[in-house]
mmCIF file of C-alpha atoms and ligand atoms in Angstrom:
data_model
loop_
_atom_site.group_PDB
_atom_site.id
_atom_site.type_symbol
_atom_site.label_atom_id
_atom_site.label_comp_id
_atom_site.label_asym_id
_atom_site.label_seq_id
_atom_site.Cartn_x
_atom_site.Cartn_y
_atom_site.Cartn_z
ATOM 1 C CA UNK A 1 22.826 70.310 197.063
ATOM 2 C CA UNK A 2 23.402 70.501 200.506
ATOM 3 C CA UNK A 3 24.675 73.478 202.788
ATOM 4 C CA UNK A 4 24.975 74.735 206.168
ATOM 5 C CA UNK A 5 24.912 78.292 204.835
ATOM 6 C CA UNK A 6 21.610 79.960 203.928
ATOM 7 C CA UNK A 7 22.765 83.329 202.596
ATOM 8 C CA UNK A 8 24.411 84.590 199.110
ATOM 9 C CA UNK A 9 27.679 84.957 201.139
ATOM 10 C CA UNK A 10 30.041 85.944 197.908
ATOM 11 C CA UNK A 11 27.511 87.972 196.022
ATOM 12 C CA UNK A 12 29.501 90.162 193.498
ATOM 13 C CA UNK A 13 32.668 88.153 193.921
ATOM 14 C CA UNK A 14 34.559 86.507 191.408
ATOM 15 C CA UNK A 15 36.188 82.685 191.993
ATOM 16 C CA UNK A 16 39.413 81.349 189.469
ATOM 17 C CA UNK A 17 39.118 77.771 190.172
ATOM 18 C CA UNK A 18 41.573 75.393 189.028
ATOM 19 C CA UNK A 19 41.193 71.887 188.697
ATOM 20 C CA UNK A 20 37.717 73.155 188.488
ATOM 21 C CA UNK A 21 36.442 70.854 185.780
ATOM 22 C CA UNK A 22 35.339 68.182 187.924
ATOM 23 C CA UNK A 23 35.807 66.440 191.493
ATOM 24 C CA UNK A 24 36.875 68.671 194.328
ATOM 25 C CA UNK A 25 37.583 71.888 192.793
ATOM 26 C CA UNK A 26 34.443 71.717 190.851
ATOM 27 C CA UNK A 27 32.114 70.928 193.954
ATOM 28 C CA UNK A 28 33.668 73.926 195.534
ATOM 29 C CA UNK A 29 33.233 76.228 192.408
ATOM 30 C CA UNK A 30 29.662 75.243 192.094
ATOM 31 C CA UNK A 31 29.315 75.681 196.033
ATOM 32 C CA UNK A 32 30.799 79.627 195.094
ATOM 33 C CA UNK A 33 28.379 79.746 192.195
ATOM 34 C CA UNK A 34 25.519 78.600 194.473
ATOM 35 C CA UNK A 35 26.437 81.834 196.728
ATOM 36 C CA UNK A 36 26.567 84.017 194.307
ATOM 37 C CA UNK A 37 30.429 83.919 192.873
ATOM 38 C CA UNK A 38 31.139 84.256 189.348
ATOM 39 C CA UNK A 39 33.318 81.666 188.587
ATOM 40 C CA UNK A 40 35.614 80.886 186.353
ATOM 41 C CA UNK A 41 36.957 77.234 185.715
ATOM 42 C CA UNK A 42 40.578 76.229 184.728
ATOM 43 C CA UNK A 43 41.417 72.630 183.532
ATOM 44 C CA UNK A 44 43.270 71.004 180.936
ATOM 45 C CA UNK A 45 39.863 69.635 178.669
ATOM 46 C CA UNK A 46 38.039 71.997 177.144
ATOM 47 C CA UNK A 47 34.935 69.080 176.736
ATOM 48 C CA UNK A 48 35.071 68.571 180.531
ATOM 49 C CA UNK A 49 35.087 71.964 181.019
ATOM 50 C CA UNK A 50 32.100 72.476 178.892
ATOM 51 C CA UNK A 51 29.849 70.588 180.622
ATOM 52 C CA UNK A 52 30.812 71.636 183.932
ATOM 53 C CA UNK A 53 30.175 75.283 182.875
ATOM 54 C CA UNK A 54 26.478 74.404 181.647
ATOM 55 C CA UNK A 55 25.723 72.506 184.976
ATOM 56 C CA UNK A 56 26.415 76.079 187.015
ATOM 57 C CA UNK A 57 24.746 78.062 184.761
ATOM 58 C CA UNK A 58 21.749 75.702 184.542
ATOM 59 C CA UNK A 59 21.735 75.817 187.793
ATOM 60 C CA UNK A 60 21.374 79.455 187.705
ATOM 61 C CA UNK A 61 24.841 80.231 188.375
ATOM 62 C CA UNK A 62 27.831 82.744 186.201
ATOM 63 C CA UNK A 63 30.995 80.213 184.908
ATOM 64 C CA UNK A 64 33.041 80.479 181.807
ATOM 65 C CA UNK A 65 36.144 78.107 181.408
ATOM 66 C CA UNK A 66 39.364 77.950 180.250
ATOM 67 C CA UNK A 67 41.264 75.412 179.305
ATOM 68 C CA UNK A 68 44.593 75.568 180.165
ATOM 69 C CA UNK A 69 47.902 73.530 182.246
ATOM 70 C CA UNK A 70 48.876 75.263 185.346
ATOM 71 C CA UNK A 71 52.219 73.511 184.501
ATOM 72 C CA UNK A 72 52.255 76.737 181.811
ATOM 73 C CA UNK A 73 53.137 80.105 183.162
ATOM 74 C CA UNK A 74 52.461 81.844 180.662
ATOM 75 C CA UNK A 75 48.985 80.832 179.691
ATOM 76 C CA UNK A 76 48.028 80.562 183.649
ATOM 77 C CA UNK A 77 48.700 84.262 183.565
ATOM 78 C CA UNK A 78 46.554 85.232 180.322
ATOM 79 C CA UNK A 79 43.830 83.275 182.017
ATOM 80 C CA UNK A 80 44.020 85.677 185.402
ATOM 81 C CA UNK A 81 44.184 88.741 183.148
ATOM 82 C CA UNK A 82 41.101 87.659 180.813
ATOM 83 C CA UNK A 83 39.368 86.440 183.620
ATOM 84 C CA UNK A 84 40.093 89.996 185.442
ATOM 85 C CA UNK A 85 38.866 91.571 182.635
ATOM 86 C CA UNK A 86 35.453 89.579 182.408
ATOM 87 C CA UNK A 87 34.488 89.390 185.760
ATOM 88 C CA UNK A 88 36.413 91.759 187.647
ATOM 89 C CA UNK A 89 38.917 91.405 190.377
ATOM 90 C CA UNK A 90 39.467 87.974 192.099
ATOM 91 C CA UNK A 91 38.004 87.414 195.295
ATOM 92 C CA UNK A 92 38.327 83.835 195.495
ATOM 93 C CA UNK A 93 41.696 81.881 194.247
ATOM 94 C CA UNK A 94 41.531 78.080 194.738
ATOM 95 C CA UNK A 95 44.044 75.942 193.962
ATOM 96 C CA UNK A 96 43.223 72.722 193.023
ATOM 97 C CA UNK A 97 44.807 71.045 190.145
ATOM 98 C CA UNK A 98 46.493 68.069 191.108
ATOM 99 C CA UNK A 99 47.945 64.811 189.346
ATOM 100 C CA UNK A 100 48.625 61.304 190.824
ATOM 101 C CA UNK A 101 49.076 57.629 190.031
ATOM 102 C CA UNK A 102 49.999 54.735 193.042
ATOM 103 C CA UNK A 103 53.984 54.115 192.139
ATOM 104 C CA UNK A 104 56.723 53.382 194.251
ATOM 105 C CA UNK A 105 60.084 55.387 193.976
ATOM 106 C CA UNK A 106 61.796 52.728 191.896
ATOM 107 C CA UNK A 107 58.869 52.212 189.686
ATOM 108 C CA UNK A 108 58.735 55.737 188.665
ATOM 109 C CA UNK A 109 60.600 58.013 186.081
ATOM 110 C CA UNK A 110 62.278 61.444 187.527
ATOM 111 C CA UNK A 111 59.897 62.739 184.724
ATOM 112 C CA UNK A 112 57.246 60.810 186.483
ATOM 113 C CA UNK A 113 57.886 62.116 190.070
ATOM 114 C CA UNK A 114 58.452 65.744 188.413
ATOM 115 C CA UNK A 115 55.324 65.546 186.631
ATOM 116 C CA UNK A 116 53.435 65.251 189.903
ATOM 117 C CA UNK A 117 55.820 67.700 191.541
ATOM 118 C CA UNK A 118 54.720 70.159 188.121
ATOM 119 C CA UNK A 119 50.980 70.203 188.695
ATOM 120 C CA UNK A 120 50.864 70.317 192.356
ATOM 121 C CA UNK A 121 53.897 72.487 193.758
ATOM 122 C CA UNK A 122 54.949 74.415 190.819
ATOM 123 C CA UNK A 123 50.908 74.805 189.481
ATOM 124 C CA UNK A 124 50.073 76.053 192.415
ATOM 125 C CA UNK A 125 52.745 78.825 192.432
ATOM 126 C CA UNK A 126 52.339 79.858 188.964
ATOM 127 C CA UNK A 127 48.904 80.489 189.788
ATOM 128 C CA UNK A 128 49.542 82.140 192.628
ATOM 129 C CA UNK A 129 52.077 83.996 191.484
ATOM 130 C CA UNK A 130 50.194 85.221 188.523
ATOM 131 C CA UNK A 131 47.332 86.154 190.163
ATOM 132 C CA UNK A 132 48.125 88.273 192.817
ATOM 133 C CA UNK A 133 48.232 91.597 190.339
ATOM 134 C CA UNK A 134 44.540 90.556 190.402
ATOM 135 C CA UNK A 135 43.633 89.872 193.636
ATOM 136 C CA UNK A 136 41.002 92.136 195.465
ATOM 137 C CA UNK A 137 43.194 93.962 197.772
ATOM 138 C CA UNK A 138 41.975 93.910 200.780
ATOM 139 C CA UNK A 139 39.818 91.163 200.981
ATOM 140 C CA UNK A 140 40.839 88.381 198.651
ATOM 141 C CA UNK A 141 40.754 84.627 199.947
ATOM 142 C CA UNK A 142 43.296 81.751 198.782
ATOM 143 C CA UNK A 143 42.520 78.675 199.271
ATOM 144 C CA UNK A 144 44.663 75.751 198.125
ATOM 145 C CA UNK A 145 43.860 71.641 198.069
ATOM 146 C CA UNK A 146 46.705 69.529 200.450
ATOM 147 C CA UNK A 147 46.331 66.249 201.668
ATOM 148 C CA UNK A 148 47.756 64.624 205.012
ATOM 149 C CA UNK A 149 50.504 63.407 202.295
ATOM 150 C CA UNK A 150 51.706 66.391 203.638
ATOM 151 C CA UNK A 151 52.385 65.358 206.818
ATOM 152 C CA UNK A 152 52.047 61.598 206.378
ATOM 153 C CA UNK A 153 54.284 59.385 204.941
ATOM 154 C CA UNK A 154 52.789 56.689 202.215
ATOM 155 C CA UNK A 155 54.506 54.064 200.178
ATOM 156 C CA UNK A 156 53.644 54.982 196.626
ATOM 157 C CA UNK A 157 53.223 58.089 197.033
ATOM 158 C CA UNK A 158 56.171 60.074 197.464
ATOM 159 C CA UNK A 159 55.664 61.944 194.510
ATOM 160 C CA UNK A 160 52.210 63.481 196.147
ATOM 161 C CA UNK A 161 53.754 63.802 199.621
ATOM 162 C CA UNK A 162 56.608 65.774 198.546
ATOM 163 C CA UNK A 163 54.318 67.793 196.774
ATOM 164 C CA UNK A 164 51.899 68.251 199.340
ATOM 165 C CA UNK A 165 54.434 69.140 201.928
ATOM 166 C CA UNK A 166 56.027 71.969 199.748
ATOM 167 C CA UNK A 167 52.314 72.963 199.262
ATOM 168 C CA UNK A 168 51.720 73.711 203.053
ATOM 169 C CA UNK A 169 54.292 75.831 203.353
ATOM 170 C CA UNK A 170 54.366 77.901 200.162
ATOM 171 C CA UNK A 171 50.736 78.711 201.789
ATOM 172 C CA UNK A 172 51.781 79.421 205.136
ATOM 173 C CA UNK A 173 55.093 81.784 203.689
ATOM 174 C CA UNK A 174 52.625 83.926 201.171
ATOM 175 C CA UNK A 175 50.526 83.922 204.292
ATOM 176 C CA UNK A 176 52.855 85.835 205.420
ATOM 177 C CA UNK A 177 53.692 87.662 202.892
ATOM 178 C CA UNK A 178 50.483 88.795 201.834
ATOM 179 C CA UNK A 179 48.624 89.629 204.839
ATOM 180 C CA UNK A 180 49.749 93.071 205.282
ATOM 181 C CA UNK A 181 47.780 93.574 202.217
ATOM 182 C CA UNK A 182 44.880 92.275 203.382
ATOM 183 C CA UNK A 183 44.948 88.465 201.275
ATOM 184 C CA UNK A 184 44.366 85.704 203.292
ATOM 185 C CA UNK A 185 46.226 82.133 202.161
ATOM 186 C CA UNK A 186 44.897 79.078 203.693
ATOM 187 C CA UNK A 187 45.279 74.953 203.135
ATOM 188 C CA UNK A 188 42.025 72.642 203.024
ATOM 189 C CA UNK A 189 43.168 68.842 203.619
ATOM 190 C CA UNK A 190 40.854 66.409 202.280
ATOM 191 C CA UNK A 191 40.917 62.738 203.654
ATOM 192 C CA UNK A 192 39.615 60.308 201.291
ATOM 193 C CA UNK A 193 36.849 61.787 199.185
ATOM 194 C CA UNK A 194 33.903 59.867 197.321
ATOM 195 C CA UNK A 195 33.528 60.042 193.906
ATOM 196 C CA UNK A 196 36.604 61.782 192.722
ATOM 197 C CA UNK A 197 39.572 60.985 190.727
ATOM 198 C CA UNK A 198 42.316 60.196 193.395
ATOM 199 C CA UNK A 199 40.064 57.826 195.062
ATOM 200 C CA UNK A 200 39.236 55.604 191.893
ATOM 201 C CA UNK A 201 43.025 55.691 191.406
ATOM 202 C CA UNK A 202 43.797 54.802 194.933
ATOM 203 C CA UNK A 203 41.111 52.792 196.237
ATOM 204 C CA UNK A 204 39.766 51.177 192.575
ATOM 205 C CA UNK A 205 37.545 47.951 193.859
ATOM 206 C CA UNK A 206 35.864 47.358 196.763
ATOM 207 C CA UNK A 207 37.716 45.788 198.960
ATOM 208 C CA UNK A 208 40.709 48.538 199.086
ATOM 209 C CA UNK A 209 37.760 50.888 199.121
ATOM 210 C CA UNK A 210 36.629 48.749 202.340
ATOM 211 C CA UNK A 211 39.892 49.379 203.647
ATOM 212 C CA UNK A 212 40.343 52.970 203.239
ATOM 213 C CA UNK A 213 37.036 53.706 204.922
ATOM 214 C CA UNK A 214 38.032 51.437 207.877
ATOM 215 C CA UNK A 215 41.057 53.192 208.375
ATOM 216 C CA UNK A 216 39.186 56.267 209.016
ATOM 217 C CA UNK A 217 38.460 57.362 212.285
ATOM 218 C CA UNK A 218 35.146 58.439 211.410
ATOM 219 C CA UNK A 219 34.803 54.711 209.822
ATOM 220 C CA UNK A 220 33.957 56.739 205.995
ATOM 221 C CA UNK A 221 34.619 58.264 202.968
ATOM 222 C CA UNK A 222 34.231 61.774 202.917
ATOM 223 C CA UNK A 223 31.990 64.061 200.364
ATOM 224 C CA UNK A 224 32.658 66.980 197.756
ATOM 225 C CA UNK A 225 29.849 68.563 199.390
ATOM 226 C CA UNK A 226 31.741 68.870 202.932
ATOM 227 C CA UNK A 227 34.397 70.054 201.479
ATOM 228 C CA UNK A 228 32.802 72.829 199.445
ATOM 229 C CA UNK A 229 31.116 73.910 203.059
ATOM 230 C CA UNK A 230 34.755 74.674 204.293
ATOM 231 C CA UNK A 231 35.909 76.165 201.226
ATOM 232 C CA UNK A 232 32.693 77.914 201.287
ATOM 233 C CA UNK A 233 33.314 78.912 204.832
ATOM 234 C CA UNK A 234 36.863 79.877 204.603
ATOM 235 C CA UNK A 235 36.324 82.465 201.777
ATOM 236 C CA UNK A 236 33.475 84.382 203.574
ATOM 237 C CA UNK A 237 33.675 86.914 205.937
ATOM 238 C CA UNK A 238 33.054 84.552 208.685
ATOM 239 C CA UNK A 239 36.744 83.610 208.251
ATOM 240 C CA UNK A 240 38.114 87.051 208.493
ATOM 241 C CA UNK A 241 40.756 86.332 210.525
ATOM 242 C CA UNK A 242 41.737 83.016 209.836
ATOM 243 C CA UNK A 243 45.087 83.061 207.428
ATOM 244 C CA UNK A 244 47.954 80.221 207.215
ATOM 245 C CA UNK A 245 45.828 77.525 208.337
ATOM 246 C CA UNK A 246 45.835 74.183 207.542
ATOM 247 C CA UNK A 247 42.539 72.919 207.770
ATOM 248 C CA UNK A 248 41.978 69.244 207.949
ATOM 249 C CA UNK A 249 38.360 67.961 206.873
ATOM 250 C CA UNK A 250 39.175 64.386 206.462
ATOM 251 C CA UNK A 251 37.246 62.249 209.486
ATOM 252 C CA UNK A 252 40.282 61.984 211.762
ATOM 253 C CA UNK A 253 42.579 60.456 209.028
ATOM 254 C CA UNK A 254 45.599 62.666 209.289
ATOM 255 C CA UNK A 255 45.909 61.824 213.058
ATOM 256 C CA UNK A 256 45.529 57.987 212.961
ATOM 257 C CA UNK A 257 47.905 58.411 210.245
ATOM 258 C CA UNK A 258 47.104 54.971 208.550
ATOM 259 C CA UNK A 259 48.752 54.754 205.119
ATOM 260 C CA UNK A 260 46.242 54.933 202.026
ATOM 261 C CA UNK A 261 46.617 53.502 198.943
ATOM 262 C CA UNK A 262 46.397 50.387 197.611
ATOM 263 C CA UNK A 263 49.117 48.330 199.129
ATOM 264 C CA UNK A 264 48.999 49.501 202.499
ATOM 265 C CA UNK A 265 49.032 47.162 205.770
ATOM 266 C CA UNK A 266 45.840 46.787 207.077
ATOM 267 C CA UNK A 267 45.313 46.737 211.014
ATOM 268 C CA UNK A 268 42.344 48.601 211.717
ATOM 269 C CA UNK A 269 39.927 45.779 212.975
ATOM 270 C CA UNK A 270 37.257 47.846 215.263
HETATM 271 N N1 LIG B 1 53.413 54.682 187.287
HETATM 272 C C1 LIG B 1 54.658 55.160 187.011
HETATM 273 N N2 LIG B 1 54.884 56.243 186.204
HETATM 274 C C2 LIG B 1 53.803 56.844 185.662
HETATM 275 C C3 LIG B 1 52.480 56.391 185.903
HETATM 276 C C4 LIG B 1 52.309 55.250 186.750
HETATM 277 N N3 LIG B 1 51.095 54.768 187.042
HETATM 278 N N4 LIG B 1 51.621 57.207 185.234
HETATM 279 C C5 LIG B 1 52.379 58.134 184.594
HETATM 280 N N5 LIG B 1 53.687 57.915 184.858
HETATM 281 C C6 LIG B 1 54.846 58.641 184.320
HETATM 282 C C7 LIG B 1 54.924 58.473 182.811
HETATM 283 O O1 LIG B 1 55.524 57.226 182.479
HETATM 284 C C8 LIG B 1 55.796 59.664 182.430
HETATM 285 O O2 LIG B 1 57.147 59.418 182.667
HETATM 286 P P1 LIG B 1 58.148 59.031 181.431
HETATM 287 O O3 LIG B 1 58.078 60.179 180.463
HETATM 288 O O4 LIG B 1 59.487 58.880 182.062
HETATM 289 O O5 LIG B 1 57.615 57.757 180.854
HETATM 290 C C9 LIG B 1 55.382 60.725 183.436
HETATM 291 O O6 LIG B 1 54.698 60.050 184.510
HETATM 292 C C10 LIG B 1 54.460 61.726 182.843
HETATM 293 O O7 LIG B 1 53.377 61.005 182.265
HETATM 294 P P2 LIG B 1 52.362 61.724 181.256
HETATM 295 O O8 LIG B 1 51.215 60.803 181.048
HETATM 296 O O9 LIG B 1 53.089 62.225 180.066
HETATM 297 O O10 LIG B 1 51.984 62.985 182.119
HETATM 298 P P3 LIG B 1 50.765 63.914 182.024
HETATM 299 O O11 LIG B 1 51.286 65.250 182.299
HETATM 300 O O12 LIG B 1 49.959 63.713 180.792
HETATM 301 O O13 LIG B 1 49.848 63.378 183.236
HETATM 302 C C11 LIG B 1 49.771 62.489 185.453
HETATM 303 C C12 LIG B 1 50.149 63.652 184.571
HETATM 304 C C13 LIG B 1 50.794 61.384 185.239
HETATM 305 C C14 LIG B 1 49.829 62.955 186.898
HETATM 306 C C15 LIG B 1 48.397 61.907 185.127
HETATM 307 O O14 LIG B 1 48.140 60.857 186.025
HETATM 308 C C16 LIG B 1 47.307 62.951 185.190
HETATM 309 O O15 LIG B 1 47.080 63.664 184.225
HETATM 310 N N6 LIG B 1 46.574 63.075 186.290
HETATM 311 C C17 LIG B 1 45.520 64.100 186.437
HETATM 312 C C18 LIG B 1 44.342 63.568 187.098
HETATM 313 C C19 LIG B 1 44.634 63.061 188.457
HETATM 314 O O16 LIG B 1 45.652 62.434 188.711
HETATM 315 N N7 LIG B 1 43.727 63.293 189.360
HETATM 316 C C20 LIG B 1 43.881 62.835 190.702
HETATM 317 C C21 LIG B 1 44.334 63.952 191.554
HETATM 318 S S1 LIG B 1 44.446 63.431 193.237
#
């Protein structure tokens, strides 16, 4: 695994990670793990789950998971409190869980667009919301997974963009709300990432994958493992003073704005 940081920068600290069973959020709970985090892992299969747990604790690392939908209030907030009680108050609190599939607006359901809308907005409030009785106050860092859909518009994705936008600024209001006791809420916004579920949806052979990556300014996919540096980086003490950020890690895509997906016009020839 590779880092820029040396030291156990969140020894003692607990993570609640969700969408940590695999991709993004699991890169960056194993990244917390690495560092000394106790983490605990949220997603919807307990089997996934499973092994993603062993792999941090064979690695020397403290995970437990819980399988759960942030979609459900309710069980969201029994897996804060149980978590609370097992490893103590939460330091970290990523966001994560997300859902998509490439549809345009007429070719989806409203229960198709809300089910997007479910995971991503209202997920990420419920846990949120839930969690801040067990936030470490002062000193607790919230981190939450955007995308330039948030500021970008892309055919077939309205679903994730309107998603993504109301993301950014429940983030930047709790910001607000929360700093005067000491919690700091920031964004991370991947560009396209290797080996993770929204790119095999969005970019499934290799030619659109061709595409994507030529539509990047930095002419490339990105990895988990940069993105767990940020996360990393935004949740230590380095960061002490950075709250309702949006931080883009994504090679430069958000400001060529070139659509992704898998119908989108290619013009990128250089
Ligand atoms: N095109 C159009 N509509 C679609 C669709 C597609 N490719 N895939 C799902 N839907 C619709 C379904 O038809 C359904 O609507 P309906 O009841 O009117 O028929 C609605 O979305 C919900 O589908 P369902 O499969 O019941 O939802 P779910 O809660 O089990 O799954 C999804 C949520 C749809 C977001 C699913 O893709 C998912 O679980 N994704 C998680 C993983 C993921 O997307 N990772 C990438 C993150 S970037």
């Amino acid at each position: 695994m590779h880092s820029i940081f040396r030291e156990n920068l969140l020894a003692g600290k607990t993570a609640f990670v969700t969408g940590g069973s695999s991709g993004i959020g699991l890169a960056m709970a194993e990244r917390f793990a690495a560092h000394g985090a106790r983490v605990m892992l949220i997603g919807r299969k307990q089997e996934k789950l499973d092994v993603a747990v062993r792999g941090i604790t064979e690695a020397g690392g403290t995970a437990a998971g819980i399988a759960c939908d942030v979609r459900d209030y309710a069980a969201i907030e029994k897996a804060l409190a149980e978590t609370a009680v097992r490893f103590g108050p939460i330091s970290i609190l990523l966001c994560g869980a997300a859902g998509n599939f490439p549809a345009p607006v007429m070719g989806m359901s409203a229960n198709g667009f809300k089910a997007v809308v479910d995971i991503d907005l209202l997920g990420t409030f419920n846990t949120v919301r839930a969690a801040y009785e067990h936030l470490e106050k002062p000193g607790a860092s919230v981190l939450a997974i955007s995308a330039a859909h948030a500021f970008n518009a892309y055919p077939m994705q309205a679903h994730v963009c309107a998603a993504k936008a109301g993301i950014d600024m429940l983030m930047r209001c709790l910001a607000l709300e929360w700093g005067p006791a000491g919690v700091r809420v920031n964004c991370i916004t991947p560009g396209p990432t290797d080996d993770t579920e929204g790119m095999r949806r969005l970019a499934p052979d290799e030619t659109s994958r061709k595409r994507v990556a030529a539509s990047v300014p930095l002419r490339r996919f990105g990895t988990k493992d940069e993105l767990a540096d940020l996360a990393l980086f935004l949740c230590s003490d380095a960061a002490a003073y950075i709250t309702g950020s949006i931080y883009l890690c994504d090679g430069g895509t958000s400001i060529a704005g070139k659509n992704i997906g898998p119908n989108f016009n290619e013009s990128v020839t250089t």
